[in-house]
XYZ file of C-alpha atoms in Angstrom:
548
model
C -3.074 35.583 8.934
C -4.671 37.737 11.643
C -6.817 35.917 14.252
C -10.015 37.489 12.878
C -9.420 35.614 9.606
C -9.619 32.330 11.512
C -13.163 32.903 12.775
C -14.551 31.139 9.701
C -12.656 28.006 10.847
C -14.896 27.825 13.925
C -18.019 28.906 12.015
C -17.654 26.082 9.450
C -17.031 23.586 12.272
C -19.990 24.685 14.390
C -22.526 25.031 11.567
C -21.528 22.232 9.178
C -18.984 19.797 10.649
C -19.355 19.800 14.452
C -17.400 17.391 16.635
C -20.111 15.062 17.947
C -17.945 12.378 19.548
C -15.357 12.335 22.320
C -13.701 9.179 20.935
C -9.941 9.837 20.678
C -8.629 9.219 17.160
C -4.982 8.886 16.166
C -3.174 9.444 12.859
C -1.533 6.079 12.166
C 0.210 4.297 9.309
C -2.972 4.623 7.227
C -3.934 8.105 8.413
C -7.203 8.233 10.368
C -9.449 5.214 9.996
C -12.636 4.353 11.905
C -16.418 4.145 11.487
C -17.460 6.679 8.853
C -20.007 8.354 11.151
C -17.185 9.476 13.481
C -15.075 11.113 10.782
C -16.753 14.213 9.362
C -15.199 16.704 11.806
C -11.803 14.967 11.404
C -11.849 15.253 7.615
C -12.871 18.934 7.807
C -9.864 19.585 10.046
C -7.555 17.707 7.668
C -8.685 20.175 5.014
C -7.385 22.926 7.312
C -4.115 21.060 7.893
C -3.595 20.413 4.172
C -3.734 24.170 3.508
C -1.204 24.844 6.272
C 1.038 22.082 4.921
C 0.767 23.468 1.369
C 1.887 26.903 2.590
C 4.780 25.442 4.581
C 5.775 23.785 1.275
C 5.686 27.172 -0.529
C 2.301 26.627 -2.123
C 3.010 23.170 -3.540
C -0.046 20.913 -3.878
C -0.965 18.549 -1.028
C -3.309 15.572 -1.410
C -6.210 14.350 0.719
C -7.477 10.806 0.118
C -10.811 9.672 1.555
C -10.579 5.887 1.892
C -10.499 2.984 4.324
C -8.634 0.809 1.813
C -9.231 -2.896 2.578
C -11.631 -2.263 5.509
C -15.304 -3.155 5.133
C -17.853 -0.644 3.855
C -19.063 0.933 7.167
C -15.543 2.263 7.803
C -13.848 5.199 6.160
C -10.652 7.167 6.585
C -8.536 10.108 5.522
C -4.839 10.584 4.919
C -2.668 13.414 3.629
C -0.221 13.118 0.749
C 2.944 15.227 0.601
C 4.149 17.135 -2.517
C 6.246 14.351 -4.060
C 3.347 11.919 -3.733
C 4.739 10.318 -0.573
C 3.081 9.845 2.821
C 2.705 12.835 5.162
C 5.966 13.665 6.935
C 6.005 11.686 10.171
C 6.559 14.698 12.441
C 3.187 16.088 11.272
C 1.244 13.003 12.406
C 1.169 14.343 15.984
C -0.098 17.722 14.693
C -2.847 15.947 12.728
C -3.845 13.970 15.827
C -3.922 17.100 17.994
C -6.050 19.046 15.496
C -8.476 16.149 15.048
C -9.199 15.781 18.768
C -9.613 19.344 20.101
C -13.109 20.652 20.876
C -14.868 22.928 18.399
C -14.429 25.788 20.878
C -10.643 25.261 20.875
C -10.300 24.628 17.142
C -9.645 28.266 16.183
C -6.930 28.783 18.789
C -5.334 25.385 18.075
C -5.254 26.148 14.334
C -3.584 29.483 15.094
C -1.090 27.721 17.370
C -0.221 25.166 14.651
C 0.265 27.942 12.072
C 2.758 29.671 14.403
C 4.475 26.403 15.348
C 5.208 25.339 11.744
C 5.889 28.950 10.622
C 3.363 28.815 7.769
C 3.198 31.932 5.574
C -0.574 32.273 5.310
C -0.296 34.902 2.578
C 0.851 32.227 0.086
C -1.540 30.454 -2.265
C -2.448 26.899 -1.215
C -3.525 24.018 -3.433
C -5.131 20.722 -2.332
C -6.182 17.744 -4.467
C -8.981 15.596 -2.993
C -9.741 12.025 -4.053
C -12.180 9.437 -2.718
C -13.013 5.744 -2.987
C -16.403 4.189 -3.835
C -17.894 4.101 -0.297
C -21.330 5.721 -0.003
C -19.934 7.936 2.803
C -17.030 9.259 0.733
C -18.775 12.158 -1.113
C -19.954 13.718 2.178
C -16.478 13.415 3.666
C -14.841 14.830 0.518
C -17.163 17.835 0.811
C -16.026 18.303 4.429
C -12.399 18.241 3.275
C -13.157 20.892 0.629
C -14.789 23.107 3.243
C -11.692 22.824 5.418
C -9.545 23.955 2.495
C -11.897 26.846 1.701
C -12.027 27.939 5.375
C -8.318 28.812 5.226
C -8.586 30.343 1.744
C -6.947 27.439 -0.058
C -7.970 26.094 -3.462
C -9.469 22.581 -3.425
C -9.639 20.437 -6.551
C -11.855 17.384 -6.284
C -10.644 14.495 -8.481
C -13.740 12.411 -7.745
C -13.533 8.619 -7.439
C -9.922 7.552 -8.001
C -7.639 4.853 -6.665
C -5.388 5.970 -3.827
C -2.288 5.588 -6.075
C -3.917 7.797 -8.729
C -4.225 10.600 -6.171
C -0.575 10.151 -5.142
C 0.402 10.190 -8.837
C -1.603 13.366 -9.573
C -0.115 15.213 -6.567
C 3.413 14.286 -7.695
C 2.705 15.380 -11.288
C 1.150 18.677 -10.164
C 4.397 19.504 -8.338
C 6.780 17.941 -10.891
C 5.518 18.180 -14.463
C 8.384 16.003 -15.693
C 6.789 13.042 -13.918
C 3.538 13.208 -15.921
C 0.180 14.951 -16.334
C -1.819 15.416 -13.079
C -5.077 13.804 -14.233
C -6.594 10.330 -14.392
C -6.066 10.410 -18.155
C -2.421 11.393 -17.576
C -2.046 8.334 -15.345
C -3.386 6.047 -18.093
C -1.236 7.757 -20.697
C 1.980 7.169 -18.733
C 1.502 3.817 -17.015
C -0.780 1.994 -19.456
C 1.036 3.590 -22.396
C 4.394 2.278 -21.157
C 2.888 -1.202 -20.658
C 1.540 -1.313 -24.222
C 4.835 0.006 -25.552
C 6.878 -2.683 -23.814
C 4.468 -5.502 -24.651
C 4.621 -4.655 -28.355
C 8.373 -5.377 -28.161
C 7.956 -8.697 -26.303
C 6.816 -11.830 -28.142
C 4.301 -14.034 -26.308
C 6.110 -17.356 -25.939
C 6.677 -20.325 -23.635
C 4.049 -20.990 -20.986
C 2.758 -17.424 -20.698
C -0.769 -16.659 -21.902
C -2.397 -13.255 -22.132
C -5.542 -14.155 -20.140
C -5.759 -12.744 -16.619
C -8.667 -13.034 -14.196
C -9.045 -10.085 -11.797
C -10.938 -9.786 -8.486
C -11.791 -6.070 -8.173
C -12.878 -6.272 -4.476
C -16.091 -4.411 -5.489
C -13.977 -1.249 -5.284
C -12.471 1.487 -7.410
C -9.539 -0.504 -8.860
C -11.771 -2.907 -10.758
C -13.788 0.003 -12.149
C -10.621 1.671 -13.447
C -9.356 -1.589 -14.988
C -12.702 -1.836 -16.776
C -11.906 1.525 -18.399
C -8.307 0.495 -19.160
C -9.363 -2.871 -20.632
C -10.846 -1.207 -23.704
C -7.506 0.357 -24.652
C -5.166 -2.631 -24.241
C -5.267 -3.616 -27.941
C -5.166 -7.337 -27.133
C -1.887 -7.128 -25.181
C -3.721 -8.438 -22.105
C -7.120 -10.128 -21.944
C -8.688 -9.052 -18.630
C -11.628 -11.050 -17.246
C -12.969 -8.838 -14.443
C -15.012 -9.964 -11.433
C -16.373 -8.239 -8.310
C -16.867 -4.841 -9.919
C -19.493 -3.707 -7.402
C -22.661 -4.880 -9.145
C -25.095 -7.656 -8.180
C -25.118 -6.587 -4.535
C -21.393 -7.201 -4.065
C -20.107 -5.428 -0.955
C -16.750 -3.656 -0.835
C -13.992 -5.996 0.415
C -16.555 -8.493 1.778
C -15.161 -12.016 1.228
C -13.096 -10.693 -1.650
C -10.089 -8.483 -2.343
C -6.381 -8.730 -1.633
C -6.609 -8.562 2.173
C -9.265 -11.288 2.372
C -7.269 -13.575 0.066
C -3.990 -13.019 1.914
C -5.278 -13.324 5.491
C -7.888 -16.067 5.031
C -5.825 -17.940 2.409
C -9.092 -18.610 0.576
C -10.188 -17.607 -2.936
C -12.645 -14.694 -3.087
C -16.337 -15.205 -3.728
C -17.669 -14.106 -7.096
C -14.741 -15.309 -9.242
C -14.958 -18.177 -11.739
C -11.944 -20.466 -11.488
C -10.127 -22.543 -14.077
C -7.306 -24.846 -12.849
C -3.885 -23.128 -13.029
C -5.412 -19.877 -14.346
C -3.729 -16.905 -12.670
C -5.966 -14.529 -10.733
C -5.028 -11.065 -9.455
C -6.869 -9.677 -6.401
C -6.916 -5.923 -5.768
C -8.014 -4.259 -2.541
C -10.799 -1.696 -2.156
C -8.780 1.430 -3.019
C -6.439 -0.171 -5.553
C -3.105 0.002 -3.729
C -2.583 -3.703 -2.904
C -2.179 -6.662 -5.243
C -2.109 -10.406 -4.542
C -1.925 -13.185 -7.168
C -3.119 -16.753 -6.664
C -4.271 -19.818 -8.585
C -6.183 -23.019 -7.895
C -4.652 -26.304 -9.026
C -6.548 -29.283 -10.498
C -7.444 -30.449 -6.958
C -8.773 -26.977 -6.039
C -5.868 -26.329 -3.685
C -5.057 -22.623 -3.509
C -1.535 -21.324 -4.178
C -0.826 -17.754 -3.064
C 1.606 -15.392 -4.795
C 1.750 -12.496 -2.348
C 3.821 -9.332 -1.923
C 6.960 -11.363 -1.161
C 6.542 -13.249 -4.451
C 5.954 -10.037 -6.392
C 9.026 -8.424 -4.795
C 11.278 -11.390 -5.644
C 9.924 -11.457 -9.211
C 10.779 -7.761 -9.625
C 14.199 -8.019 -7.968
C 15.283 -11.043 -10.000
C 14.194 -9.593 -13.367
C 15.602 -6.103 -12.759
C 18.868 -7.750 -11.659
C 18.942 -9.691 -14.963
C 18.457 -6.499 -16.966
C 21.108 -4.623 -14.952
C 23.575 -7.476 -15.580
C 22.837 -7.358 -19.316
C 23.312 -3.572 -19.226
C 26.573 -4.101 -17.280
C 25.379 -1.356 -14.916
C 27.398 -2.856 -12.079
C 27.707 0.370 -10.093
C 23.960 0.559 -9.442
C 23.043 -0.891 -6.057
C 19.738 -2.777 -5.925
C 18.181 -3.712 -2.584
C 14.927 -5.118 -1.259
C 12.958 -3.883 1.771
C 10.602 -6.146 3.749
C 8.783 -6.239 7.084
C 8.670 -8.985 9.711
C 5.593 -10.347 7.881
C 7.782 -11.427 4.941
C 7.939 -15.202 4.703
C 11.274 -16.505 6.000
C 11.722 -18.582 2.843
C 11.509 -15.443 0.674
C 14.200 -13.662 2.699
C 16.491 -16.693 2.410
C 15.906 -16.899 -1.365
C 16.592 -13.185 -1.872
C 19.823 -13.129 0.112
C 21.245 -16.560 -0.787
C 20.004 -17.149 -4.353
C 19.544 -13.656 -5.787
C 22.434 -12.214 -3.710
C 20.356 -9.076 -3.148
C 20.674 -7.220 0.193
C 17.539 -7.103 2.369
C 16.536 -4.408 4.874
C 13.811 -5.251 7.445
C 11.728 -2.353 8.799
C 8.599 -1.732 10.889
C 5.186 -2.375 9.349
C 3.837 0.598 7.404
C 4.560 1.729 3.880
C 6.182 4.971 5.059
C 8.937 2.919 6.735
C 9.534 0.738 3.665
C 9.500 3.709 1.286
C 12.062 5.599 3.346
C 14.402 2.580 3.583
C 14.145 1.913 -0.176
C 15.547 5.399 -0.870
C 18.924 4.181 0.446
C 19.418 2.113 -2.737
C 19.901 3.198 -6.355
C 16.995 0.845 -7.096
C 14.900 -0.010 -4.045
C 12.221 -2.692 -4.290
C 9.855 -2.606 -1.316
C 6.856 -4.767 -0.545
C 4.748 -5.751 2.384
C 3.598 -9.373 2.273
C 0.022 -8.001 2.025
C 0.738 -6.909 -1.561
C 1.505 -3.218 -1.038
C 4.738 -2.112 -2.676
C 6.607 -0.606 -5.603
C 10.114 0.151 -6.909
C 12.011 3.413 -6.414
C 14.695 4.546 -8.876
C 17.239 7.197 -7.924
C 18.053 9.972 -10.380
C 21.513 8.422 -10.684
C 19.931 5.108 -11.733
C 17.709 6.795 -14.311
C 20.613 8.812 -15.753
C 22.872 5.738 -15.910
C 20.235 3.614 -17.656
C 19.375 6.424 -20.089
C 23.060 6.838 -20.956
C 23.335 3.114 -21.776
C 20.428 3.419 -24.244
C 22.526 5.972 -26.137
C 26.061 4.648 -25.765
C 25.864 0.908 -24.991
C 26.340 -2.137 -27.192
C 23.167 -3.420 -28.948
C 22.223 -5.950 -26.207
C 22.949 -3.412 -23.490
C 20.807 -0.813 -25.224
C 17.914 -3.248 -25.610
C 17.983 -4.142 -21.886
C 18.300 -0.471 -20.890
C 15.305 0.486 -23.074
C 13.262 -2.253 -21.405
C 14.289 -0.844 -18.021
C 13.213 2.683 -18.994
C 9.786 1.334 -20.007
C 9.570 -0.558 -16.712
C 10.358 2.674 -14.841
C 7.474 4.366 -16.668
C 5.040 1.534 -15.805
C 6.037 1.919 -12.148
C 4.148 4.281 -9.863
C 7.101 5.373 -7.729
C 4.966 7.450 -5.354
C 3.285 4.529 -3.569
C 2.260 0.884 -3.925
C -0.209 0.659 -6.817
C -2.195 -2.488 -7.669
C -2.762 -1.481 -11.319
C 0.862 -0.498 -11.956
C 2.080 -3.635 -10.141
C -0.296 -5.832 -12.134
C 1.140 -4.498 -15.393
C 4.694 -5.008 -14.115
C 4.021 -8.622 -13.099
C 2.423 -9.341 -16.476
C 5.357 -7.726 -18.297
C 7.927 -9.866 -16.452
C 5.998 -13.129 -16.837
C 5.599 -12.385 -20.560
C 9.300 -11.499 -20.974
C 10.248 -14.812 -19.350
C 7.542 -16.929 -20.992
C 6.451 -18.138 -17.536
C 3.181 -19.321 -16.043
C 2.190 -19.095 -12.381
C 3.535 -22.575 -11.542
C 6.989 -21.587 -12.786
C 6.800 -18.323 -10.827
C 5.788 -20.257 -7.694
C 8.639 -22.758 -8.142
C 11.364 -20.174 -7.377
C 11.159 -21.126 -3.681
C 8.774 -22.860 -1.265
C 7.022 -20.706 1.336
C 7.024 -21.765 4.948
C 3.401 -22.311 6.081
C 2.153 -19.375 8.147
C -0.871 -18.123 10.043
C -2.042 -14.678 11.136
C -4.457 -14.176 14.044
C -5.888 -11.187 15.932
C -6.279 -10.862 19.707
C -8.700 -8.263 21.094
C -7.191 -6.434 24.084
C -8.226 -3.624 26.424
C -5.408 -1.323 25.264
C -3.110 -2.047 22.321
C -0.527 0.325 23.817
C 0.239 -2.380 26.401
C 2.325 -3.995 23.628
C 5.710 -2.431 22.765
C 8.180 -3.780 20.197
C 11.711 -3.275 18.892
C 13.968 -4.703 16.131
C 11.512 -3.858 13.312
C 8.692 -5.311 15.457
C 10.343 -8.726 15.647
C 10.924 -8.514 19.443
C 8.374 -7.603 22.118
C 9.613 -5.373 24.970
C 6.304 -5.084 26.893
C 4.421 -6.473 28.683
C 7.109 -8.099 30.795
C 7.557 -11.812 30.159
C 5.712 -11.982 26.839
C 8.832 -12.219 24.629
C 10.277 -14.936 26.890
C 7.044 -16.910 26.479
C 7.079 -16.404 22.670
C 10.698 -17.609 22.511
C 9.801 -20.678 24.576
C 6.857 -21.522 22.286
C 8.817 -20.931 19.056
C 11.578 -23.238 20.297
C 9.189 -26.211 20.214
C 8.618 -25.989 16.432
C 10.824 -26.813 13.436
C 11.565 -23.597 11.491
C 9.394 -21.803 14.042
C 9.120 -18.024 13.990
C 6.535 -15.743 15.572
C 6.060 -12.114 16.495
C 3.301 -9.854 17.822
C 2.565 -6.197 17.194
C -0.198 -3.744 18.144
C -2.582 -2.693 15.381
C -2.143 0.878 14.176
C -5.903 1.475 14.069
C -7.782 -0.598 16.677
C -7.352 -2.305 20.078
C -6.148 -5.599 18.716
C -2.773 -7.316 18.702
C -1.716 -8.981 15.459
C 0.013 -12.347 15.750
C 2.133 -13.948 12.999
C 3.575 -17.475 13.121
C 5.534 -19.749 10.749
C 6.617 -23.369 10.927
C 7.427 -26.255 8.585
C 3.802 -27.516 8.290
C 0.480 -25.679 8.237
C -0.732 -27.625 11.274
C 2.333 -26.587 13.287
C 2.080 -22.934 12.128
C -1.579 -22.910 13.183
C -0.765 -24.407 16.614
C 2.068 -21.931 17.188
C -0.177 -18.984 16.204
C -2.888 -20.087 18.666
C -0.383 -20.630 21.505
C 1.244 -17.217 20.974
C -2.224 -15.600 20.759
C -3.187 -17.185 24.066
C 0.038 -15.881 25.649
C -0.852 -12.370 24.402
C -4.390 -12.760 25.762
C -3.081 -13.802 29.196
C -0.282 -11.242 29.518
C -1.616 -8.194 27.628
C -5.193 -7.846 28.881
C -7.217 -9.973 26.477
C -10.943 -9.300 26.050
C -13.630 -11.925 25.334
C -12.892 -15.578 24.652
C -9.375 -17.019 24.596
C -8.107 -17.181 20.982
C -8.622 -20.247 18.823
C -8.327 -20.830 15.071
C -11.306 -19.405 13.165
C -13.691 -22.062 11.863
C-alpha cells in the first residue's frame, strides 16, 4: 500500500478519534482495559491492527471484542481474536501497545512501519468481525473500531451485542466452516442443540433436579440465556435473575467475579436452601456455581470444581470407551486451591500443569494433551480436543462394542456442547448440567468430592506494579529483594499455609492469595503478606487490612 493510501488513517484519527490523553496503556492478558473515556483512539487503532493482522493471515477473519468483562460499568476494553478463535498471538501484543500509544501525528508513519515489519500484503482483502457487550459506551467504541477497519480498506461486520465467547465462536466458524455457522443463531444451533440432544438420551434420576437459578450479572450472558430458555423444551428450567432491569448495574454486587472474590451471594437473587445457583460475569465468559445451606452458609463451586467435574466424567467415558491411548490432562494457575490439585493428581490420577495467570497461557498448555481441560479458579475455562482425540472417539462410535459406542456418542455430544475457542459461561453451564444429570448428583454430592482449603484474596495499591517480578508460574517472587523470603517466613507459621503475590495485568495493584487450614488463619496470612508487599513494594494509602 503506497504511503498516500495511509493518509486517511491520520484523517480519521484527527477528525473523529483523536488521542486526547497521554496516559500510557498496555495490551495485557485481557487486551486493553481502562476507563471508557480513555479508549476511543485505542479502539480505532485496533481496527487498523485487525486489518493488518487479517492480511498477514491471508485474508482470514479477525475478531474485535469491545468489553471490560467483570469490571464495573464505567470501564471498557478491547481485545483482538485470532483466526481460530484464540487470543491474539503474544508477539503482537507489543505491536498493539506501540500503535495505541503513538501521537496522532505519528500514527500514519507507525502504521506504515508495522505493515513493513510484519510483511502484510495490503492488496489482500481483509475481514473483521466486531462484537460488544451491554455497556452504554460500547456502541461508540464499536463504531471507532469499524472506522479503523474502513480506514485501511478492510470489511467490518458488526455482530452487535454478543457474549465474548460468541464472538470467538463466530470468528472460528468464519475461518473453518466445519466448526459451525458464524452467527449467533449458529452458536445456539450447535451448542444448545447438542445439549438438548444429549439430555434427551439421559434420564433424570437420583438427586439431580432440572431447576437452575442463574445470576446474569446484569450483562449480556443473562440476556442470551433468556433467549435460549424458550427453546430448551423442559430439559432445563432456568430461573434468571440480574438481567439488567430494575436499575441493576453491570457486575455491581453480582456476577461471577463478585461471588468468587467476596465469597458472598450476589444481590438480586432469591435463595432456596441447597438450590444450585450459577453466576455468570458481565460478558459471559466466566461461570461460578454456589449454594446456600439451611443455615445460610455459602458453599462455592468455582473453576477448580468445574474442572475436576469435567476431568472425572470425561475420564469415566474414556475408560468405558477403552480409549486408553488418549492422554487427558488438566491445566491450572497458582490460584487453584491446593486441595483441588491434590485431588486431581492423587484421586483422579490426572496430570496437572501449572501456568501463569491468563487464559492464553492455559489454552496453550492444554494443547499439549489429546484432551486438555483448563480452568482458572475464577471460572474461566473450557476443554480442548485434538483432532486425534476426535477421530479416535468417532471411530469407536462406528466400530466399538455397544457400551463403548454409547460412551463415545456421549463424548461426541459433549465435544459439540463445548466452545473450544475460549472459556464460555453458557457452554460451561450446559456441560455442568449434563454431567450432574448423567450422574444423578446434586450440588452437595458434587461438593463432597474434596474439601477446599480456606483461602483469601486481597489487593494492595502500589506506586508501580512493575516493581513486582515473579517466576515459577507466578508462585515465587523475584523482586523486590527480600519479599519472597518474608512470604516464606510468614507461610511457615501456618498449617497448610500457601501464599503468592503477582502484579495486576491492568492496574497498579498487587494481587495477594493465601490459603491455610482455617478461614481465620487464611485471612491473617493474607493480611500479613499484603502488609509485607505494602512495605517492600511501594504501597500507597493505608496499610492493608481485611475489608469490612
